[in-house]
PDB file of C-alpha atoms in Angstrom:
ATOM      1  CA  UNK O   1      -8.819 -17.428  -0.766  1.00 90.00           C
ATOM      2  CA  UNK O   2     -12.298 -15.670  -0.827  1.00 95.00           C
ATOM      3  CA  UNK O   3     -12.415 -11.864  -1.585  1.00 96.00           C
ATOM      4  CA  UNK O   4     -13.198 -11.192   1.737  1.00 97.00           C
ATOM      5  CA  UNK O   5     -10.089 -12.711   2.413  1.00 97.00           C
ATOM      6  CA  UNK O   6      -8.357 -10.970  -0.033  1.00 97.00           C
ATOM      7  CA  UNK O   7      -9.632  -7.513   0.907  1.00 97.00           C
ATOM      8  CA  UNK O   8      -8.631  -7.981   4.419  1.00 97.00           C
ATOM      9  CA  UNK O   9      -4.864  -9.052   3.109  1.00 98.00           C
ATOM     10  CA  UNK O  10      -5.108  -5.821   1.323  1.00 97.00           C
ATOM     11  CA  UNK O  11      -6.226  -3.731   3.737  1.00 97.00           C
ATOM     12  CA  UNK O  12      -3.252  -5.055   6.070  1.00 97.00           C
ATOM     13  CA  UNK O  13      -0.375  -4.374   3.743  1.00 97.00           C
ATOM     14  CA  UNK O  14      -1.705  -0.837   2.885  1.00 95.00           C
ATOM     15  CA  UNK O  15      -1.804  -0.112   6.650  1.00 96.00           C
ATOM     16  CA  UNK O  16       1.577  -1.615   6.866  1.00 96.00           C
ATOM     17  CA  UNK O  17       2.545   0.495   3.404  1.00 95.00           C
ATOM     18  CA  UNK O  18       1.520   3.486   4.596  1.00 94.00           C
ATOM     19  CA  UNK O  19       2.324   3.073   8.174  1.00 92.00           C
ATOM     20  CA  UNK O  20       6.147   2.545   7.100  1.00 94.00           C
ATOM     21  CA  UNK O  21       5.692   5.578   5.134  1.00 91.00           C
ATOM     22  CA  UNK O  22       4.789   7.821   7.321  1.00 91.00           C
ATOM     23  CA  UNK O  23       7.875   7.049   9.912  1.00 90.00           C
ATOM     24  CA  UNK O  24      10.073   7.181   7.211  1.00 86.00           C
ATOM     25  CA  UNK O  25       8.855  11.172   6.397  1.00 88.00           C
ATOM     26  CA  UNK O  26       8.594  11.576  10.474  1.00 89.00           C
ATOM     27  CA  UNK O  27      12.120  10.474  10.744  1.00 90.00           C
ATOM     28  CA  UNK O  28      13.524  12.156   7.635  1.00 85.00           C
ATOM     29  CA  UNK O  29      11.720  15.466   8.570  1.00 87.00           C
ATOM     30  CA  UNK O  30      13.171  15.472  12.432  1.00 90.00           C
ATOM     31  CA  UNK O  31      16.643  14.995  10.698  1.00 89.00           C
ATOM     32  CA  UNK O  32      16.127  17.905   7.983  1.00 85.00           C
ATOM     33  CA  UNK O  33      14.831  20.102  10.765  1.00 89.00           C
ATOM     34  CA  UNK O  34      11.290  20.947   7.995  1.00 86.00           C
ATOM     35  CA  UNK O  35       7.840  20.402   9.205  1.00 86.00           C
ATOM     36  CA  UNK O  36       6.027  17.773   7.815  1.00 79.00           C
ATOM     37  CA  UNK O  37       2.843  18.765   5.284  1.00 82.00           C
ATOM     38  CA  UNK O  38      -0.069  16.806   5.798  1.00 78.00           C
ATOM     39  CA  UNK O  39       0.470  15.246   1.420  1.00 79.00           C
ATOM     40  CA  UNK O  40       4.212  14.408   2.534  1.00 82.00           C
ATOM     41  CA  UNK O  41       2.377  11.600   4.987  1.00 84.00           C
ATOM     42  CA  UNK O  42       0.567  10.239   1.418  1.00 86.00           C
ATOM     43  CA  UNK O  43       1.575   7.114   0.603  1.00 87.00           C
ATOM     44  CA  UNK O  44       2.640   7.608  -3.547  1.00 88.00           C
ATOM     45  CA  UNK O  45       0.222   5.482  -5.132  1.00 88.00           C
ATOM     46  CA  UNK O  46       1.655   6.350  -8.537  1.00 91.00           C
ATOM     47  CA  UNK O  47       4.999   4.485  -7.307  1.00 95.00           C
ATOM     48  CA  UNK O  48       2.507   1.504  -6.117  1.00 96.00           C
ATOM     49  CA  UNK O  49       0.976   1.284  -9.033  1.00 96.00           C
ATOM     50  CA  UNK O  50       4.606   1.429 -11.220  1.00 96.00           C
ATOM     51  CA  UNK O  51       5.649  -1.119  -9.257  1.00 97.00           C
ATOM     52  CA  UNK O  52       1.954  -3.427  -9.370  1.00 97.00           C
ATOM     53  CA  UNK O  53       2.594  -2.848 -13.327  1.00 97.00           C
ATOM     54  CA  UNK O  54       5.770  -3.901 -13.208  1.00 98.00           C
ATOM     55  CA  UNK O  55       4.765  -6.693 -11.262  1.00 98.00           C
ATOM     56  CA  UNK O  56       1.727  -7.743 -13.931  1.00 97.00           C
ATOM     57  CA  UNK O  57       4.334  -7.487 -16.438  1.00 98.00           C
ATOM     58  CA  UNK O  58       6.912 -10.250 -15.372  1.00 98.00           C
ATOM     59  CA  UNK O  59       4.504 -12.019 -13.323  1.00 97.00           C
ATOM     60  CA  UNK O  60       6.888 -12.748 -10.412  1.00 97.00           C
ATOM     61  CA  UNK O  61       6.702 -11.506  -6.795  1.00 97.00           C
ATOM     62  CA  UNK O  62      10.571 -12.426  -6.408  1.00 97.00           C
ATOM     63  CA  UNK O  63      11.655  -9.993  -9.376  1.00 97.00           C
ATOM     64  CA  UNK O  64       9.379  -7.139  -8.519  1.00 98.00           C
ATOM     65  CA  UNK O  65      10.864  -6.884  -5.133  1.00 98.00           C
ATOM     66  CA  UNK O  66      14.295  -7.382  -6.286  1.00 97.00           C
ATOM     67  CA  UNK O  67      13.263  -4.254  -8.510  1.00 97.00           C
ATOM     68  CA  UNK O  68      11.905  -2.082  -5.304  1.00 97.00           C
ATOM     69  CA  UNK O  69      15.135  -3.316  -3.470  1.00 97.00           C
ATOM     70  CA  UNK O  70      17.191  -2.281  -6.603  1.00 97.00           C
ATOM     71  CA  UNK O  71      15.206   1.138  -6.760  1.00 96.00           C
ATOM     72  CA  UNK O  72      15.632   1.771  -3.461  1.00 95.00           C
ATOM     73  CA  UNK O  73      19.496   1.862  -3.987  1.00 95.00           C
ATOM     74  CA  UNK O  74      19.257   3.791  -7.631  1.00 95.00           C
ATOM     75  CA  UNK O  75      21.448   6.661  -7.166  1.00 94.00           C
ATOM     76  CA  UNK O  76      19.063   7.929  -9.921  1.00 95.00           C
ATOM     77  CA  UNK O  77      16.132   8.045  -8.357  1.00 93.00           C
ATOM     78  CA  UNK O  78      14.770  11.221  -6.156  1.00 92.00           C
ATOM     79  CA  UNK O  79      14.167  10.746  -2.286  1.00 89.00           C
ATOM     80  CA  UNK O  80      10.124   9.948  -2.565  1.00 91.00           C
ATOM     81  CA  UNK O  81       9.976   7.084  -4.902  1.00 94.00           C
ATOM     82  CA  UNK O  82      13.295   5.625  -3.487  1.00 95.00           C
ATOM     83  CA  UNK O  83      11.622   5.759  -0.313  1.00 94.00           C
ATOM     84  CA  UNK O  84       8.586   4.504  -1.413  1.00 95.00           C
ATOM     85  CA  UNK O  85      10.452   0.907  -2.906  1.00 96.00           C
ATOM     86  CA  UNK O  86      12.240   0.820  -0.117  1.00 96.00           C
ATOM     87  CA  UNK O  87       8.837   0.498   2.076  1.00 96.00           C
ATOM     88  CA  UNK O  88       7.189  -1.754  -0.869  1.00 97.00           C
ATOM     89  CA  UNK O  89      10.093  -4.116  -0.660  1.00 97.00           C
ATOM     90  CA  UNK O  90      10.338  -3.868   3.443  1.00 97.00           C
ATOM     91  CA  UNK O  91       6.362  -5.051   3.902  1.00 97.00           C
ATOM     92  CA  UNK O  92       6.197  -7.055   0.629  1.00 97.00           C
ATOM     93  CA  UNK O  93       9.386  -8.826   1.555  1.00 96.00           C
ATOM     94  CA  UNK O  94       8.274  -9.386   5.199  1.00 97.00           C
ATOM     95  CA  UNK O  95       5.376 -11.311   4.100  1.00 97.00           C
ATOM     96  CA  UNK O  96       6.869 -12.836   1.250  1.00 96.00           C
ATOM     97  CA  UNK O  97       6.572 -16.310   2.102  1.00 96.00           C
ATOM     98  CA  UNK O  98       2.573 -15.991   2.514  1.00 96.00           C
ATOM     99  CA  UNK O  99       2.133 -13.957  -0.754  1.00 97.00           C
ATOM    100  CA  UNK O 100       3.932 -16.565  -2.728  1.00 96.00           C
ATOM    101  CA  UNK O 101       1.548 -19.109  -2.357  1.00 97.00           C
ATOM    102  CA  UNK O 102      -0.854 -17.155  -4.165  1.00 97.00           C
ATOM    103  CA  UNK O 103      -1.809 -17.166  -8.112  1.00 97.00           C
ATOM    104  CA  UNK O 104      -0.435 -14.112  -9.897  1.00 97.00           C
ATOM    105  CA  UNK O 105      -4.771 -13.616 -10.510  1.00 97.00           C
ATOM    106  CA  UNK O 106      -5.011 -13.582  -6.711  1.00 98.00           C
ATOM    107  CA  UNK O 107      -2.079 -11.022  -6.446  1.00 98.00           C
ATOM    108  CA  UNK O 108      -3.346  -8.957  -8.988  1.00 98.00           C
ATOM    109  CA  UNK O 109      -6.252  -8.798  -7.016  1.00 98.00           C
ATOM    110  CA  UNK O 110      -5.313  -8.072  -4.088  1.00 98.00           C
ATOM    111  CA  UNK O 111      -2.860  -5.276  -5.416  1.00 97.00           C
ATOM    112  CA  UNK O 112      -5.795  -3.929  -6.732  1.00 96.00           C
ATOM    113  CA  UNK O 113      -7.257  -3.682  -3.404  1.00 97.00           C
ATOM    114  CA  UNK O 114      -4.101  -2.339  -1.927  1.00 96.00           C
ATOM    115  CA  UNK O 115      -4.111   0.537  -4.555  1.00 95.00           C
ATOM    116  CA  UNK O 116      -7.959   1.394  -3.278  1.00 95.00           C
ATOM    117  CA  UNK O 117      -7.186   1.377   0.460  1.00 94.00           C
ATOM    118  CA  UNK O 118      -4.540   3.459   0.095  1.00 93.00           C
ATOM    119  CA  UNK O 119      -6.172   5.881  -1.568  1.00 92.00           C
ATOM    120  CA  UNK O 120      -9.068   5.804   1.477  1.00 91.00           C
ATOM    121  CA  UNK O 121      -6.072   5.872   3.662  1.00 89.00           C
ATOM    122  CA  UNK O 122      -4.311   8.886   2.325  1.00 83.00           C
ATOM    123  CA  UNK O 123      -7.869  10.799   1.735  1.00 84.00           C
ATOM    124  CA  UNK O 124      -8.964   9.739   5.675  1.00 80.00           C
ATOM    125  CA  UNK O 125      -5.470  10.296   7.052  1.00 68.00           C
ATOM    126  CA  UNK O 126      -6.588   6.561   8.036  1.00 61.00           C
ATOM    127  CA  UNK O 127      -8.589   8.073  11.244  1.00 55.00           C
ATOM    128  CA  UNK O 128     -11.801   6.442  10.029  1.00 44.00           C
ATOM    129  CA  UNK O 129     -12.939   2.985   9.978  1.00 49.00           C
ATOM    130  CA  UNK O 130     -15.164   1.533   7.781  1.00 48.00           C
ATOM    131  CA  UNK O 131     -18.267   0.288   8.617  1.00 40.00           C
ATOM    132  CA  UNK O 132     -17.912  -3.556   9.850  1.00 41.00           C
ATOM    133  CA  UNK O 133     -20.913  -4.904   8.148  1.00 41.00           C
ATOM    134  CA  UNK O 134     -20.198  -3.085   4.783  1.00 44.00           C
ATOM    135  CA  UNK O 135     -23.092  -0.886   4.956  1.00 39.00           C
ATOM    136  CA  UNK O 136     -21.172   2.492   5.652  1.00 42.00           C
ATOM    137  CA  UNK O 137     -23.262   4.963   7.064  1.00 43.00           C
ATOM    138  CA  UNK O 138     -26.885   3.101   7.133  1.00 41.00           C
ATOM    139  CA  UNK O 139     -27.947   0.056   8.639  1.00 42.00           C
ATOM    140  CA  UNK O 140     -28.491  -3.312   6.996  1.00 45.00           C
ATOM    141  CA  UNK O 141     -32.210  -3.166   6.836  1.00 45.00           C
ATOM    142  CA  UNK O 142     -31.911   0.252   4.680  1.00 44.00           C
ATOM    143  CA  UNK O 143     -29.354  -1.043   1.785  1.00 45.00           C
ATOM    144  CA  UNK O 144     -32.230  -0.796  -0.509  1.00 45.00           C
ATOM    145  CA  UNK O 145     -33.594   2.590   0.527  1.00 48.00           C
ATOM    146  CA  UNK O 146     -36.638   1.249   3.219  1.00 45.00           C
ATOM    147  CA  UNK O 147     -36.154   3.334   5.907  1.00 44.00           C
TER     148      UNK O 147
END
């Protein structure tokens, strides 16, 4: 799998992550009767990157979602991060089979991608899209300041 490759798998599943997240706090705000703060539609990276950790740690896709679904039941756990494995474990799970047949290197990777487009997602409410040639905000012939 080349990087670009990888980055694109990434960017899916954060959509996907964040995405699920947000009609989760829709629904669960409709039902409380509370308006919804613009932070409440943030995806909790700190809960992605607990679970990516936990995922480095034991090395196996199969036990770090049995984990999220685990934590999504834990009477222990507040609403937020029980929501938040619940979501991890609903988009991981769904593409399960693909992610699989990748190294725990390639994972780790792509994780690591995950973890920086949701951070662009939450910051850009995910209204903006990126440039498609990589050169955000300047054309190709300018990379290197010519203008």
């Amino acid at each position: 799998m080349t990087t670009d490759e990888k980055v694109e798998l990434a960017k899916q599943l954060a959509r996907d992550l964040k995405s699920r997240w947000e009609s989760f706090k829709r629904e669960d705000a409709k039902r409380r009767h509370k308006p919804l703060r613009k932070d409440d539609l943030e995806f909790p990276r700190n809960e992605w990157q607990r679970w990516v950790n936990y995922f480095a740690h034991v090395q196996s896709l199969n036990t770090a979602l049995q984990l999220a679904e685990y934590q999504s039941r834990s009477p222990a756990l507040r609403s937020d991060p029980k929501q938040a494995a619940q979501v991890i474990r609903y988009i991981l799970g769904s593409r399960q089979t693909e992610l699989q047949k990748l190294s725990v290197t390639d994972l780790m990777e792509i994780f690591g991608y995950v973890s920086r487009w949701l951070e662009w997602l939450n910051f850009s409410g995910g209204q903006h899209e990126e440039s498609s040639h990589g050169y955000v905000g300047r054309s190709p012939s300018s990379r290197h300041g010519s203008h």
